[in-house]
Tab-separated table of C-alpha atoms in Angstrom:
chain	number	residue	atom	x	y	z
A	1	MET	CA	6.021	-86.075	-2.569
A	2	THR	CA	5.645	-85.498	-6.312
A	3	PRO	CA	6.344	-88.069	-9.069
A	4	GLY	CA	9.822	-86.559	-9.478
A	5	GLY	CA	10.692	-86.129	-5.810
A	6	PRO	CA	10.308	-83.305	-3.282
A	7	LEU	CA	8.556	-80.053	-4.148
A	8	THR	CA	10.487	-78.190	-6.826
A	9	ARG	CA	10.427	-74.640	-8.090
A	10	VAL	CA	10.333	-74.599	-11.899
A	11	LEU	CA	11.131	-71.320	-13.648
A	12	LEU	CA	10.037	-71.216	-17.301
A	13	VAL	CA	10.925	-68.649	-19.971
A	14	ALA	CA	9.037	-68.409	-23.282
A	15	HIS	CA	9.273	-65.993	-26.199
A	16	GLY	CA	7.226	-65.657	-29.383
A	17	SER	CA	3.556	-66.058	-30.229
A	18	ASP	CA	0.907	-68.663	-29.347
A	19	GLY	CA	2.716	-71.608	-30.928
A	20	ASP	CA	5.775	-70.870	-28.778
A	21	VAL	CA	4.220	-69.644	-25.543
A	22	LEU	CA	1.113	-71.787	-25.041
A	23	PRO	CA	3.032	-75.102	-24.844
A	24	PHE	CA	4.959	-73.567	-21.936
A	25	VAL	CA	1.697	-72.502	-20.281
A	26	ARG	CA	0.372	-76.042	-20.560
A	27	LEU	CA	3.678	-77.563	-19.434
A	28	GLY	CA	3.600	-75.284	-16.409
A	29	GLY	CA	0.066	-76.466	-15.692
A	30	VAL	CA	1.159	-80.105	-15.770
A	31	LEU	CA	4.029	-79.356	-13.395
A	32	ARG	CA	1.742	-77.422	-11.055
A	33	GLU	CA	-0.694	-80.363	-10.963
A	34	ARG	CA	2.237	-82.529	-9.861
A	35	GLY	CA	2.775	-80.258	-6.876
A	36	HIS	CA	5.548	-77.995	-8.131
A	37	ASP	CA	5.809	-74.242	-7.694
A	38	VAL	CA	5.865	-72.855	-11.264
A	39	THR	CA	6.629	-69.367	-12.572
A	40	LEU	CA	6.473	-68.411	-16.255
A	41	LEU	CA	8.336	-65.400	-17.606
A	42	THR	CA	6.816	-64.332	-20.912
A	43	HIS	CA	5.179	-61.476	-22.815
A	44	ALA	CA	2.684	-59.191	-21.058
A	45	PRO	CA	-0.389	-60.120	-23.178
A	46	TYR	CA	-0.216	-63.715	-21.905
A	47	ARG	CA	-0.889	-62.798	-18.277
A	48	ASP	CA	-4.494	-64.050	-18.286
A	49	ARG	CA	-3.591	-67.375	-19.905
A	50	VAL	CA	-0.705	-67.930	-17.492
A	51	GLU	CA	-2.645	-67.055	-14.363
A	52	ALA	CA	-5.666	-69.097	-15.499
A	53	ALA	CA	-3.323	-72.109	-15.527
A	54	GLY	CA	-2.464	-71.410	-11.872
A	55	LEU	CA	1.093	-70.237	-12.578
A	56	ASP	CA	2.958	-67.246	-11.221
A	57	PHE	CA	3.461	-64.717	-13.997
A	58	VAL	CA	6.410	-62.395	-14.572
A	59	PRO	CA	6.104	-60.090	-17.609
A	60	ILE	CA	9.257	-59.629	-19.673
A	61	ASP	CA	7.839	-56.576	-21.481
A	62	THR	CA	4.715	-54.402	-21.678
A	63	HIS	CA	1.691	-54.678	-23.960
A	64	ASP	CA	2.974	-51.771	-26.060
A	65	ALA	CA	6.509	-53.140	-26.231
A	66	TYR	CA	5.216	-56.550	-27.321
A	67	ALA	CA	3.049	-54.932	-29.992
A	68	ARG	CA	6.088	-53.047	-31.350
A	69	TYR	CA	8.209	-56.186	-31.243
A	70	SER	CA	5.489	-58.218	-32.959
A	71	ALA	CA	5.152	-55.617	-35.714
A	72	ASP	CA	8.930	-55.603	-36.158
A	73	THR	CA	9.014	-59.386	-36.603
A	74	ALA	CA	7.028	-58.913	-39.828
A	75	LEU	CA	10.451	-58.178	-41.367
A	76	LEU	CA	11.919	-61.516	-40.348
A	77	PRO	CA	10.764	-63.930	-43.109
A	78	ASP	CA	12.625	-61.915	-45.749
A	79	GLY	CA	15.312	-60.509	-43.496
A	80	LEU	CA	17.113	-63.507	-42.064
A	81	GLY	CA	20.144	-62.832	-44.228
A	82	THR	CA	19.943	-59.053	-44.546
A	83	LEU	CA	18.266	-57.725	-41.399
A	84	ASP	CA	20.390	-55.498	-39.182
A	85	TRP	CA	20.065	-57.754	-36.153
A	86	LEU	CA	21.948	-55.465	-33.807
A	87	SER	CA	19.542	-52.615	-34.575
A	88	PHE	CA	16.601	-55.017	-34.215
A	89	TYR	CA	17.782	-55.987	-30.715
A	90	ARG	CA	18.478	-52.412	-29.702
A	91	ARG	CA	15.221	-50.857	-30.856
A	92	ASN	CA	13.242	-53.647	-29.164
A	93	ARG	CA	15.418	-53.415	-26.011
A	94	LEU	CA	16.131	-57.139	-26.128
A	95	PHE	CA	19.461	-56.825	-24.334
A	96	GLU	CA	17.647	-55.114	-21.450
A	97	GLN	CA	15.003	-57.837	-21.606
A	98	PHE	CA	17.714	-60.496	-21.321
A	99	ALA	CA	19.181	-58.767	-18.262
A	100	GLY	CA	15.750	-58.353	-16.678
A	101	GLU	CA	14.954	-62.035	-17.189
A	102	CYS	CA	18.259	-62.980	-15.562
A	103	ARG	CA	17.572	-60.818	-12.507
A	104	ALA	CA	14.014	-62.129	-12.139
A	105	LEU	CA	15.147	-65.745	-12.449
A	106	ALA	CA	18.107	-65.396	-10.091
A	107	ALA	CA	15.923	-63.775	-7.423
A	108	ARG	CA	13.599	-66.801	-7.498
A	109	VAL	CA	16.167	-69.609	-7.414
A	110	THR	CA	16.113	-71.739	-4.282
A	111	PRO	CA	19.411	-73.655	-4.127
A	112	GLY	CA	18.938	-77.383	-4.626
A	113	ARG	CA	15.222	-77.057	-5.397
A	114	THR	CA	15.006	-75.096	-8.647
A	115	VAL	CA	14.945	-76.099	-12.308
A	116	LEU	CA	15.307	-73.550	-15.126
A	117	ALA	CA	13.731	-74.201	-18.526
A	118	GLY	CA	13.363	-71.932	-21.520
A	119	ARG	CA	12.566	-71.839	-25.215
A	120	HIS	CA	15.410	-73.302	-27.221
A	121	THR	CA	17.814	-70.739	-28.705
A	122	SER	CA	16.070	-67.602	-27.438
A	123	ALA	CA	16.102	-68.218	-23.648
A	124	LEU	CA	19.753	-67.363	-23.066
A	125	SER	CA	18.752	-66.140	-19.626
A	126	VAL	CA	18.417	-69.695	-18.287
A	127	LEU	CA	22.002	-70.431	-19.344
A	128	ALA	CA	23.289	-67.284	-17.627
A	129	VAL	CA	21.383	-67.986	-14.407
A	130	ARG	CA	22.651	-71.558	-14.494
A	131	GLU	CA	26.132	-70.029	-14.293
A	132	LEU	CA	25.133	-67.633	-11.522
A	133	THR	CA	23.347	-70.089	-9.271
A	134	GLY	CA	24.278	-73.625	-10.278
A	135	ALA	CA	20.614	-74.501	-10.888
A	136	PRO	CA	20.168	-77.072	-13.696
A	137	ALA	CA	18.788	-75.704	-16.966
A	138	ALA	CA	16.875	-77.121	-19.924
A	139	TRP	CA	16.217	-75.777	-23.394
A	140	ILE	CA	12.868	-76.825	-24.842
A	141	ALA	CA	12.367	-76.719	-28.623
A	142	VAL	CA	8.887	-76.592	-30.122
A	143	ALA	CA	10.031	-77.356	-33.703
A	144	PRO	CA	12.992	-79.282	-35.167
A	145	ILE	CA	14.436	-76.214	-36.883
A	146	GLN	CA	15.395	-74.760	-33.504
A	147	PRO	CA	18.076	-77.352	-32.645
A	148	LEU	CA	18.949	-77.799	-36.330
A	149	ALA	CA	19.684	-74.082	-36.704
A	150	ALA	CA	21.415	-73.696	-33.346
A	151	GLU	CA	24.835	-73.256	-34.948
A	152	VAL	CA	23.494	-70.447	-37.152
A	153	ALA	CA	21.988	-68.779	-34.090
A	154	ARG	CA	25.229	-69.236	-32.174
A	155	HIS	CA	27.187	-67.596	-34.996
A	156	LEU	CA	24.789	-64.633	-35.021
A	157	HIS	CA	25.078	-64.151	-31.275
A	158	GLN	CA	28.848	-64.549	-31.219
A	159	HIS	CA	29.666	-62.265	-34.142
A	160	VAL	CA	26.847	-59.690	-34.035
A	161	LEU	CA	25.105	-59.629	-30.657
A	162	ALA	CA	27.937	-60.503	-28.274
A	163	PRO	CA	28.738	-56.914	-27.156
A	164	GLY	CA	25.189	-56.339	-25.882
A	165	ILE	CA	24.962	-59.740	-24.224
A	166	ASP	CA	28.391	-59.410	-22.614
A	167	ALA	CA	27.504	-55.954	-21.288
A	168	ALA	CA	24.364	-57.375	-19.650
A	169	ARG	CA	26.377	-60.292	-18.261
A	170	GLY	CA	28.883	-57.849	-16.799
A	171	ASP	CA	26.108	-56.050	-14.923
A	172	LEU	CA	25.168	-59.432	-13.437
A	173	GLY	CA	28.735	-60.128	-12.326
A	174	LEU	CA	29.433	-62.655	-15.076
A	175	PRO	CA	32.470	-62.553	-17.374
A	176	ARG	CA	32.083	-62.153	-21.100
A	177	VAL	CA	31.481	-65.344	-23.041
A	178	ARG	CA	34.820	-66.724	-24.225
A	179	ASP	CA	33.664	-70.006	-25.782
A	180	TRP	CA	30.326	-69.377	-27.462
A	181	ARG	CA	29.971	-72.902	-28.803
A	182	ALA	CA	30.372	-74.389	-25.329
A	183	TRP	CA	28.052	-71.828	-23.690
A	184	PHE	CA	25.377	-72.254	-26.346
A	185	SER	CA	25.477	-76.006	-25.656
A	186	SER	CA	25.598	-75.781	-21.867
A	187	ALA	CA	21.971	-76.665	-21.080
A	188	ASP	CA	21.802	-79.823	-18.958
A	189	LEU	CA	18.869	-81.148	-20.953
A	190	ARG	CA	17.367	-80.463	-24.365
A	191	LEU	CA	13.794	-81.489	-25.103
A	192	GLY	CA	11.975	-81.614	-28.430
A	193	LEU	CA	8.182	-81.350	-28.274
A	194	TRP	CA	7.470	-83.574	-31.278
A	195	PRO	CA	7.391	-87.340	-31.931
A	196	ARG	CA	9.996	-89.542	-33.531
A	197	TRP	CA	8.093	-89.979	-36.818
A	198	PHE	CA	8.105	-86.199	-37.326
A	199	ASP	CA	11.836	-86.059	-36.548
A	200	GLU	CA	12.586	-88.828	-39.040
A	201	ALA	CA	10.511	-87.185	-41.787
A	202	GLY	CA	13.272	-84.607	-42.334
A	203	PRO	CA	16.798	-83.855	-41.134
A	204	ALA	CA	17.046	-85.597	-37.759
A	205	THR	CA	17.824	-83.466	-34.738
A	206	GLY	CA	20.207	-86.081	-33.367
A	207	PRO	CA	20.766	-87.770	-30.015
A	208	ALA	CA	21.209	-84.503	-28.102
A	209	THR	CA	17.457	-83.855	-28.218
A	210	ARG	CA	15.032	-85.995	-26.222
A	211	LEU	CA	11.698	-86.321	-28.019
A	212	THR	CA	8.434	-86.294	-26.093
A	213	GLY	CA	5.642	-86.039	-28.682
A	214	PHE	CA	3.586	-83.011	-29.685
A	215	PRO	CA	1.795	-80.924	-27.075
A	216	LEU	CA	-1.664	-79.642	-27.891
A	217	PRO	CA	-1.468	-75.868	-27.362
A	218	ASP	CA	-5.124	-75.196	-26.545
A	219	ASP	CA	-6.524	-78.024	-24.478
A	220	GLY	CA	-8.050	-75.888	-21.739
A	221	ALA	CA	-11.648	-74.726	-21.549
A	222	ALA	CA	-12.716	-73.548	-25.013
A	223	ASP	CA	-14.665	-70.394	-25.774
A	224	PRO	CA	-17.980	-70.938	-27.581
A	225	VAL	CA	-17.981	-70.852	-31.372
A	226	PRO	CA	-19.487	-67.524	-32.532
A	227	ALA	CA	-22.886	-67.831	-34.166
A	228	GLU	CA	-21.683	-66.567	-37.562
A	229	ALA	CA	-18.858	-69.110	-37.599
A	230	ALA	CA	-21.236	-71.874	-36.480
A	231	ALA	CA	-23.551	-71.014	-39.378
A	232	LEU	CA	-20.692	-71.462	-41.851
A	233	LEU	CA	-19.661	-74.739	-40.240
A	234	ASN	CA	-23.216	-76.021	-40.499
A	235	GLY	CA	-23.700	-74.907	-44.122
A	236	THR	CA	-24.175	-77.185	-47.107
A	237	VAL	CA	-20.490	-76.822	-48.057
A	238	ARG	CA	-17.980	-77.063	-45.236
A	239	PRO	CA	-15.581	-74.110	-45.176
A	240	VAL	CA	-11.790	-74.051	-45.306
A	241	LEU	CA	-10.139	-72.643	-42.194
A	242	ILE	CA	-7.461	-70.094	-43.193
A	243	THR	CA	-4.963	-69.012	-40.558
A	244	GLY	CA	-1.553	-67.392	-40.583
A	245	GLY	CA	-1.047	-67.817	-36.843
A	246	THR	CA	-1.214	-65.241	-34.079
A	247	GLY	CA	1.974	-63.320	-34.845
A	248	ARG	CA	2.824	-60.892	-37.632
A	249	MET	CA	5.726	-62.848	-39.088
A	250	LEU	CA	3.793	-63.658	-42.235
A	251	ARG	CA	4.849	-63.361	-45.851
A	252	PRO	CA	2.907	-60.573	-47.666
A	253	GLY	CA	0.438	-62.145	-50.062
A	254	PHE	CA	-0.381	-65.118	-47.824
A	255	HIS	CA	-3.977	-64.125	-47.159
A	256	GLU	CA	-4.582	-63.004	-50.734
A	257	ALA	CA	-3.305	-66.324	-52.113
A	258	ALA	CA	-5.306	-68.369	-49.605
A	259	LEU	CA	-8.536	-66.498	-50.293
A	260	ALA	CA	-8.042	-66.653	-54.056
A	261	GLY	CA	-7.394	-70.375	-53.882
A	262	CYS	CA	-10.592	-70.976	-51.919
A	263	ARG	CA	-12.561	-68.883	-54.404
A	264	ARG	CA	-11.102	-70.839	-57.363
A	265	ALA	CA	-11.873	-74.114	-55.582
A	266	GLY	CA	-15.463	-73.004	-54.915
A	267	LEU	CA	-15.095	-73.306	-51.144
A	268	PRO	CA	-16.176	-70.851	-48.432
A	269	ALA	CA	-13.437	-69.546	-46.148
A	270	LEU	CA	-13.345	-69.122	-42.400
A	271	LEU	CA	-10.468	-66.664	-41.968
A	272	VAL	CA	-8.824	-66.319	-38.544
A	273	ALA	CA	-6.516	-63.288	-38.385
A	274	PRO	CA	-5.976	-61.331	-35.151
A	275	HIS	CA	-4.407	-58.369	-36.977
A	276	ALA	CA	-6.995	-56.781	-39.270
A	277	GLU	CA	-4.385	-54.767	-41.165
A	278	THR	CA	-2.834	-57.972	-42.545
A	279	VAL	CA	-6.080	-58.955	-44.290
A	280	PRO	CA	-7.174	-57.604	-47.697
A	281	GLN	CA	-10.124	-55.221	-47.589
A	282	PRO	CA	-12.861	-55.622	-48.459
A	283	LEU	CA	-13.039	-59.345	-47.938
A	284	PRO	CA	-14.476	-61.361	-50.827
A	285	PRO	CA	-18.082	-62.549	-50.326
A	286	HIS	CA	-17.047	-66.186	-49.808
A	287	ALA	CA	-14.998	-65.324	-46.655
A	288	ARG	CA	-15.689	-64.295	-43.075
A	289	ARG	CA	-12.968	-63.049	-40.721
A	290	PHE	CA	-12.619	-63.663	-36.978
A	291	ALA	CA	-9.850	-62.409	-34.727
A	292	ARG	CA	-9.806	-65.739	-32.883
A	293	LEU	CA	-11.711	-69.003	-32.847
A	294	PRO	CA	-11.543	-72.024	-30.511
A	295	PHE	CA	-9.527	-74.314	-32.767
A	296	ARG	CA	-10.198	-77.376	-30.637
A	297	GLU	CA	-13.872	-77.061	-31.562
A	298	VAL	CA	-13.533	-75.684	-35.092
A	299	VAL	CA	-10.698	-77.653	-36.716
A	300	PRO	CA	-12.502	-81.045	-36.659
A	301	GLN	CA	-15.487	-79.460	-38.442
A	302	VAL	CA	-13.822	-77.768	-41.417
A	303	ALA	CA	-13.097	-79.329	-44.801
A	304	ALA	CA	-9.400	-78.456	-44.574
A	305	VAL	CA	-6.970	-76.171	-42.798
A	306	LEU	CA	-5.059	-73.792	-45.103
A	307	HIS	CA	-2.248	-72.347	-43.029
A	308	HIS	CA	1.292	-71.003	-42.732
A	309	GLY	CA	3.003	-74.077	-41.291
A	310	GLY	CA	3.156	-73.013	-37.643
A	311	ILE	CA	3.767	-75.882	-35.257
A	312	GLY	CA	0.707	-75.211	-33.080
A	313	THR	CA	-1.689	-75.092	-36.039
A	314	LEU	CA	-0.361	-78.242	-37.666
A	315	THR	CA	-0.478	-80.093	-34.345
A	316	ARG	CA	-4.123	-79.221	-33.831
A	317	ALA	CA	-4.954	-80.334	-37.404
A	318	LEU	CA	-3.038	-83.591	-36.896
A	319	ALA	CA	-4.941	-84.276	-33.685
A	320	ALA	CA	-8.237	-83.812	-35.541
A	321	GLY	CA	-7.169	-85.743	-38.657
A	322	THR	CA	-8.178	-82.742	-40.800
A	323	PRO	CA	-6.584	-82.331	-44.275
A	324	GLN	CA	-3.937	-79.616	-44.449
A	325	VAL	CA	-2.620	-77.317	-47.173
A	326	ILE	CA	0.400	-75.265	-46.134
A	327	LEU	CA	1.674	-72.047	-47.707
A	328	ALA	CA	5.033	-72.069	-45.966
A	329	HIS	CA	7.606	-69.292	-45.941
A	330	GLY	CA	10.235	-68.365	-43.368
A	331	ALA	CA	11.398	-69.652	-39.983
A	332	ASP	CA	10.483	-73.284	-39.225
A	333	ARG	CA	7.523	-73.412	-41.597
A	334	PRO	CA	8.962	-74.905	-44.820
A	335	ASP	CA	10.700	-77.601	-42.764
A	336	ASN	CA	7.493	-78.398	-40.872
A	337	ALA	CA	5.502	-78.516	-44.110
A	338	ALA	CA	7.981	-80.754	-45.901
A	339	ARG	CA	7.974	-83.220	-42.996
A	340	LEU	CA	4.199	-83.528	-43.118
A	341	GLU	CA	4.107	-83.879	-46.900
A	342	ARG	CA	6.666	-86.698	-46.797
A	343	GLN	CA	4.326	-88.523	-44.427
A	344	GLY	CA	1.316	-87.958	-46.707
A	345	LEU	CA	-0.304	-85.738	-44.074
A	346	ALA	CA	-0.349	-82.392	-45.905
A	347	ARG	CA	0.118	-80.653	-49.234
A	348	TRP	CA	2.454	-77.686	-49.257
A	349	LEU	CA	3.347	-74.888	-51.639
A	350	PRO	CA	6.452	-72.679	-51.528
A	351	GLU	CA	6.017	-68.975	-52.168
A	352	GLY	CA	6.644	-69.283	-55.910
A	353	SER	CA	3.473	-71.382	-56.244
A	354	TRP	CA	1.119	-69.074	-54.357
A	355	ASP	CA	-1.371	-68.411	-57.135
A	356	ALA	CA	-5.070	-69.171	-57.199
A	357	GLY	CA	-4.790	-72.193	-59.481
A	358	GLU	CA	-1.984	-73.851	-57.524
A	359	VAL	CA	-3.684	-73.275	-54.177
A	360	ALA	CA	-7.021	-74.552	-55.504
A	361	GLY	CA	-5.284	-77.628	-56.913
A	362	ALA	CA	-3.624	-78.341	-53.578
A	363	LEU	CA	-6.939	-77.961	-51.790
A	364	HIS	CA	-8.667	-80.383	-54.165
A	365	ALA	CA	-5.788	-82.866	-53.745
A	366	ALA	CA	-5.946	-82.631	-49.949
A	367	LEU	CA	-9.710	-83.170	-49.999
A	368	ARG	CA	-9.262	-86.205	-52.253
A	369	ASP	CA	-6.711	-87.557	-49.768
A	370	GLY	CA	-9.412	-87.143	-47.142
A	371	PRO	CA	-9.192	-87.175	-43.345
A	372	HIS	CA	-6.510	-89.289	-41.696
A	373	GLN	CA	-6.261	-90.957	-38.350
A	374	PRO	CA	-5.215	-88.537	-35.590
A	375	ARG	CA	-1.448	-88.678	-35.474
A	376	THR	CA	0.476	-86.479	-33.119
A	377	GLY	CA	2.493	-88.467	-30.643
A	378	PRO	CA	3.366	-91.854	-29.181
A	379	ARG	CA	-0.137	-92.487	-27.865
A	380	ASP	CA	-3.731	-91.519	-28.595
A	381	ALA	CA	-3.548	-88.811	-25.951
A	382	ALA	CA	-1.475	-86.788	-28.443
A	383	ASP	CA	0.269	-84.911	-25.679
A	384	GLY	CA	3.964	-84.983	-24.865
A	385	LEU	CA	3.818	-82.620	-21.912
A	386	ALA	CA	3.628	-85.255	-19.172
A	387	MET	CA	6.822	-86.811	-20.479
A	388	ALA	CA	8.499	-83.404	-20.723
A	389	ALA	CA	7.501	-82.702	-17.116
A	390	THR	CA	9.024	-85.997	-15.988
A	391	HIS	CA	12.302	-85.157	-17.708
A	392	LEU	CA	12.414	-81.806	-15.915
A	393	GLU	CA	11.735	-83.492	-12.569
A	394	ARG	CA	14.540	-85.956	-13.167
A	395	LEU	CA	16.856	-83.091	-14.077
A	396	LEU	CA	16.885	-82.071	-10.430
A	397	HIS	CA	16.073	-85.237	-8.516
A	398	ALA	CA	17.963	-87.908	-10.461
A	399	PRO	CA	20.731	-86.204	-12.451
A	400	SER	CA	22.809	-89.372	-12.740
A	401	ARG	CA	19.980	-91.115	-14.602
A	402	LEU	CA	19.211	-88.413	-17.168
A	403	GLY	CA	20.413	-90.530	-20.048
A	404	ASP	CA	18.124	-93.462	-19.207
A	405	PRO	CA	14.952	-93.748	-21.276
A	406	LEU	CA	11.586	-93.372	-19.640
A	407	PRO	CA	9.317	-96.416	-19.958
A	408	GLU	CA	6.820	-94.458	-22.088
A	409	GLU	CA	9.370	-92.345	-23.972
A	410	GLU	CA	9.248	-91.780	-27.705
A	411	PRO	CA	11.749	-94.298	-29.086
A	412	GLY	CA	14.828	-92.851	-30.708
A	413	GLY	CA	14.919	-89.736	-28.589
A	414	GLY	CA	18.558	-89.708	-27.599
A	415	GLY	CA	20.339	-87.986	-24.740
A	416	GLY	CA	20.379	-84.476	-23.352
A	417	GLY	CA	22.736	-81.537	-23.724
A	418	ARG	CA	26.429	-81.276	-22.996
A	419	GLY	CA	25.832	-80.680	-19.314
A	420	GLU	CA	23.989	-83.969	-19.227
A	421	ALA	CA	26.571	-85.734	-21.374
A	422	ALA	CA	29.232	-84.728	-18.872
A	423	ARG	CA	27.440	-86.868	-16.312
A	424	GLN	CA	27.555	-89.990	-18.497
A	425	ALA	CA	30.391	-92.509	-18.152
A	426	ARG	CA	33.585	-91.594	-19.991
A	427	PRO	CA	36.173	-94.056	-21.304
A	428	GLY	CA	38.633	-92.909	-18.649
A	429	ASP	CA	36.269	-93.253	-15.690
A	430	PRO	CA	37.212	-95.940	-13.112
A	431	LEU	CA	35.066	-99.067	-13.213
A	432	PRO	CA	33.647	-100.544	-10.008
A	433	GLU	CA	35.543	-103.599	-8.837
A	434	SER	CA	33.583	-106.715	-7.909
A	435	ARG	CA	34.559	-109.756	-5.826
A	436	GLY	CA	32.808	-113.140	-5.793
A	437	GLU	CA	29.216	-114.006	-6.646
A	438	ALA	CA	27.721	-111.175	-4.612
A	439	GLY	CA	29.982	-108.673	-6.346
A	440	GLN	CA	29.141	-110.151	-9.746
A	441	GLY	CA	25.418	-109.920	-9.041
A	442	ASP	CA	25.791	-106.336	-7.898
A	443	ALA	CA	27.809	-105.494	-11.013
A	444	ALA	CA	25.158	-107.103	-13.216
A	445	ARG	CA	22.428	-105.083	-11.554
A	446	ARG	CA	24.441	-101.894	-11.924
A	447	LEU	CA	25.162	-102.614	-15.592
A	448	ALA	CA	21.479	-103.330	-16.240
A	449	ALA	CA	20.595	-99.958	-14.734
A	450	LEU	CA	22.919	-98.079	-17.107
A	451	SER	CA	21.759	-96.378	-20.275
A	452	ALA	CA	22.578	-98.066	-23.602
A	453	GLU	CA	25.235	-95.446	-24.331
A	454	ARG	CA	26.915	-95.938	-20.967
A	455	ARG	CA	26.891	-99.728	-21.409
A	456	ARG	CA	28.637	-99.291	-24.767
A	457	LEU	CA	31.300	-97.121	-23.138
A	458	VAL	CA	31.853	-99.641	-20.361
A	459	ALA	CA	32.093	-102.489	-22.885
A	460	ALA	CA	34.663	-100.560	-24.924
A	461	ARG	CA	36.725	-99.985	-21.781
A	462	LEU	CA	36.601	-103.682	-20.898
A	463	ARG	CA	37.666	-104.683	-24.400
A	464	ARG	CA	40.703	-102.426	-24.136
A	465	ARG	CA	41.865	-103.832	-20.785
A	466	PRO	CA	43.474	-107.102	-22.084
A	467	ALA	CA	45.397	-105.179	-24.732
A	468	GLU	CA	46.527	-102.623	-22.170
A	469	GLN	CA	47.667	-105.365	-19.809
A	470	GLU	CA	49.617	-107.108	-22.588
A	471	ALA	CA	51.263	-103.843	-23.552
A	472	SER	CA	52.356	-103.277	-19.956
């Protein structure tokens, strides 16, 4: 037996770069350690990371296709309102990818023993396979902007991408989507991998998203720090770590502004950039570039982290208590940056302020603020994945109790998706009748076991009964 019940098959789907995919790898590892059979469908370059975590791996593309897709996403920060999304999907064969994910998931579903979970907004395949098989499905968001922008994404899919999605659904034997708002909200559970304080530092995601705390994306065995990087870390002046993340969705000028700011501030720079073509050449003498570094080891040793606002980078800096300066543009990044700044945990600059003087000033301000206490989740462990795993287990093994809080849950999380809400008490549901003291005790126990929302619904129904009886 596992903590959530009998052995379960969990099928995960993740899209994006490290900040999106690695939390799913780690979540799969937690579920595997609990005795579940876990498969992760994601991009081909993540095979080694997935298999090292002991998970079954199903590629959703090839190395070359992912490289083309990644290069194409460089258009996204400036193209959200103008990009030809239908052409973007077609040239990257994303409709075919959606259909392939659906077939791979459906072939692996064991009735009554399978949970589907995918990245919020992008993993439409888990919703389609939920329809095909009846297996419960969860959407997992790694940043608040994903649920906050769900209506925008729904509008895009309904009015631009629907023909391609409906064609793929037809090949699977599913009808075209008639009610996009209902289908886009049909996940049985929605999880947010961030803590309550981060949610409250900006527009709240609302009661539909259960909050678990941040996951650390890189908590496995770390590679050694290269000698050249170690020499910089051990120098007389600690360097600034500059990173724009592992993808290519980066505003042009980011690296130039970051390097110029470090030079103006008189600080050496440790630049981490996997794509050499995104970095100015030649590098200035105060900077050294590395394709990758073990952030778990490096981030606690640098003077500050100067980054793009990606959720994985900011989480690692929060866990280390390292000062942060964020040059945020596009996607979830300005929202992430603003939330941290409101909490006094980072300085951030919008694109219009990306000049050497502004960046240097932000760096000096962050260094004056100094290190802060590690702050990532509800507990010192700074890891919300165990709680997320428990929610997924309950999705299959205790569906009637999905709305109940876990003892260790982030307060203020709220309930799950519409599929889950449908299982909560409704004002028109019949109430259990009770007779005598034994019945009253049983009713009290049953009421105590209900979620707060369900108790409110029951109380409202009881208040209406005298009025209804008088009216009759």
